[in-house]
CSV table of C-alpha atoms in Angstrom, one decimal:
chain,number,residue,atom,x,y,z
Q,1,MET,CA,22.6,34.1,-40.7
Q,2,LYS,CA,21.3,35.9,-37.7
Q,3,SER,CA,21.5,34.1,-34.3
Q,4,GLN,CA,18.6,34.9,-32.0
Q,5,GLN,CA,18.5,33.5,-28.5
Q,6,THR,CA,15.1,32.4,-27.4
Q,7,THR,CA,14.2,31.7,-23.8
Q,8,GLN,CA,13.3,28.1,-23.2
Q,9,THR,CA,10.1,27.8,-21.2
Q,10,MET,CA,8.1,24.9,-19.8
Q,11,LYS,CA,4.7,24.3,-18.5
Q,12,PRO,CA,4.2,24.5,-14.7
Q,13,ALA,CA,3.5,20.7,-14.6
Q,14,THR,CA,6.9,20.0,-16.2
Q,15,ALA,CA,8.6,22.4,-13.8
Q,16,ALA,CA,6.8,20.9,-10.8
Q,17,LYS,CA,8.0,17.4,-11.9
Q,18,LYS,CA,11.6,18.6,-12.2
Q,19,LEU,CA,11.3,20.2,-8.8
Q,20,GLY,CA,9.8,17.0,-7.3
Q,21,VAL,CA,6.7,18.7,-6.0
Q,22,TYR,CA,3.0,18.2,-6.4
Q,23,LEU,CA,1.7,20.8,-8.9
Q,24,GLU,CA,-1.7,21.3,-7.2
Q,25,ALA,CA,0.1,22.2,-3.9
Q,26,THR,CA,2.2,25.0,-5.5
Q,27,PRO,CA,1.1,28.6,-5.4
Q,28,ALA,CA,-1.5,29.8,-7.9
Q,29,GLU,CA,0.9,32.1,-9.6
Q,30,PHE,CA,3.3,29.2,-10.2
Q,31,GLN,CA,0.4,27.0,-11.6
Q,32,ALA,CA,-0.8,29.8,-13.9
Q,33,GLY,CA,2.4,30.9,-15.6
Q,34,VAL,CA,5.3,29.4,-17.5
Q,35,VAL,CA,8.7,28.7,-16.1
Q,36,SER,CA,11.9,29.6,-17.9
Q,37,ARG,CA,15.0,27.5,-17.7
Q,38,SER,CA,16.7,30.2,-15.7
Q,39,GLU,CA,13.7,30.5,-13.3
Q,40,LEU,CA,13.8,26.7,-12.8
Q,41,ASN,CA,17.6,26.9,-12.1
Q,42,GLU,CA,16.9,29.7,-9.6
Q,43,LEU,CA,14.2,27.7,-7.9
Q,44,GLN,CA,16.5,24.7,-7.6
Q,45,THR,CA,19.5,26.7,-6.4
Q,46,ASN,CA,17.7,29.1,-4.1
Q,47,PRO,CA,14.2,27.6,-3.3
Q,48,PRO,CA,11.6,30.0,-1.8
Q,49,GLU,CA,9.9,29.2,1.4
Q,50,TRP,CA,6.9,27.6,-0.3
Q,51,LEU,CA,9.1,25.2,-2.2
Q,52,ARG,CA,11.1,24.3,0.9
Q,53,GLU,CA,7.9,23.7,2.8
Q,54,LEU,CA,6.5,21.4,0.0
Q,55,ARG,CA,9.7,19.4,-0.1
Q,56,ARG,CA,9.8,19.1,3.6
Q,57,ASN,CA,6.1,18.3,4.4
Q,58,GLY,CA,4.3,17.6,1.1
Q,59,PRO,CA,2.0,16.7,-0.2
Q,60,HIS,CA,4.4,14.7,-2.4
Q,61,PRO,CA,3.8,13.4,-5.9
Q,62,ARG,CA,3.7,9.6,-6.5
Q,63,PRO,CA,7.3,9.3,-7.7
Q,64,VAL,CA,8.6,11.0,-4.5
Q,65,VAL,CA,6.2,8.9,-2.3
Q,66,ALA,CA,7.4,5.7,-4.0
Q,67,ALA,CA,11.1,6.6,-3.5
Q,68,LYS,CA,10.5,7.5,0.2
Q,69,LEU,CA,8.7,4.2,0.8
Q,70,GLY,CA,11.2,2.2,-1.3
Q,71,VAL,CA,8.7,0.8,-3.7
Q,72,SER,CA,7.7,1.3,-7.3
Q,73,ILE,CA,4.9,3.6,-8.5
Q,74,SER,CA,3.1,0.5,-9.6
Q,75,GLY,CA,3.6,-0.9,-6.1
Q,76,LEU,CA,1.9,2.2,-4.7
Q,77,ALA,CA,-1.1,1.6,-6.9
Q,78,ARG,CA,-1.3,-2.1,-5.9
Q,79,GLY,CA,-1.2,-0.9,-2.3
Q,80,GLY,CA,-4.1,1.4,-2.9
Q,81,VAL,CA,-2.1,4.6,-2.7
Q,82,THR,CA,-3.3,6.7,-5.6
Q,83,ASN,CA,-3.2,10.2,-4.1
Q,84,PRO,CA,-0.3,12.4,-3.0
Q,85,LEU,CA,0.9,11.8,0.6
Q,86,THR,CA,2.3,14.2,3.2
Q,87,THR,CA,5.6,13.4,4.9
Q,88,GLU,CA,3.7,12.6,8.1
Q,89,GLN,CA,1.5,10.0,6.2
Q,90,ILE,CA,4.7,8.5,4.6
Q,91,GLU,CA,6.3,8.3,8.1
Q,92,ASN,CA,3.2,6.6,9.5
Q,93,LEU,CA,3.3,4.0,6.7
Q,94,LEU,CA,6.9,3.3,7.4
Q,95,THR,CA,6.2,2.9,11.1
Q,96,ASP,CA,3.0,0.8,10.7
Q,97,ARG,CA,4.5,-1.4,7.9
Q,98,PRO,CA,1.2,-2.6,6.4
Q,99,GLU,CA,1.5,-6.0,4.6
Q,100,TRP,CA,1.3,-4.5,1.1
Q,101,LEU,CA,4.2,-2.2,1.9
Q,102,GLU,CA,6.4,-5.1,3.1
Q,103,LYS,CA,5.5,-7.1,0.0
Q,104,GLU,CA,6.2,-4.2,-2.4
Q,105,ARG,CA,9.5,-3.4,-0.7
Q,106,ALA,CA,10.6,-7.0,-1.0
Q,107,THR,CA,9.6,-7.0,-4.6
Q,108,GLN,CA,11.5,-3.8,-5.3
Q,109,ALA,CA,14.6,-5.2,-3.5
Q,110,GLU,CA,14.5,-8.3,-5.7
Q,111,VAL,CA,14.1,-6.1,-8.9
Q,112,ARG,CA,17.2,-4.2,-7.8
Q,113,ARG,CA,19.2,-7.3,-7.1
Q,114,GLU,CA,18.3,-8.8,-10.5
Q,115,ALA,CA,19.2,-5.5,-12.3
Q,116,THR,CA,22.6,-5.6,-10.5
Q,117,ARG,CA,23.1,-9.2,-11.4
Q,118,ILE,CA,22.4,-8.6,-15.1
Q,119,LYS,CA,24.6,-5.5,-15.1
Q,120,GLU,CA,27.5,-7.5,-13.6
Q,121,LYS,CA,26.9,-10.4,-16.0
Q,122,ASP,CA,27.0,-8.0,-19.0
Q,123,ALA,CA,30.1,-6.3,-17.7
Q,124,ALA,CA,31.8,-9.7,-17.3
Q,125,LEU,CA,30.8,-10.8,-20.8
Q,126,GLY,CA,32.1,-7.5,-22.2
Q,127,ALA,CA,35.4,-7.9,-20.4
Q,128,GLN,CA,35.8,-11.5,-21.8
Q,129,THR,CA,35.0,-10.6,-25.4
Q,130,GLY,CA,36.8,-7.3,-25.5
Q,131,PRO,CA,35.9,-4.5,-27.8
Q,132,SER,CA,33.9,-5.5,-30.9
Q,133,HIS,CA,35.2,-4.7,-34.3
Q,134,ALA,CA,32.5,-4.6,-36.9
């Protein structure tokens, strides 16, 4: 049996998602090519200036915007935010605190509290019953 190592590659959209950047804001050569696993690791370890700039100022993809605002992606949509936002736009929202943002942040905080409560309850039940033997 002959072992042959193939290079694992991914589409630019996948690489952009893993890097936490908005694909359409990346350089044309990034969008046009494929990215190998080693290239992705290099971008993560030693980001070029364009990547540092995108991470610093945006535009940011919805998952990053949602995380920076402390809401869910669905909460962004309910608030009417469907496009990528720049860091400045995110900071303005955090300063202005529109009603939808306050509501979605409260909702997200409640979801996190409930998830923590369930996790603690499950852990307590697991500790009471001990390991199961099937």
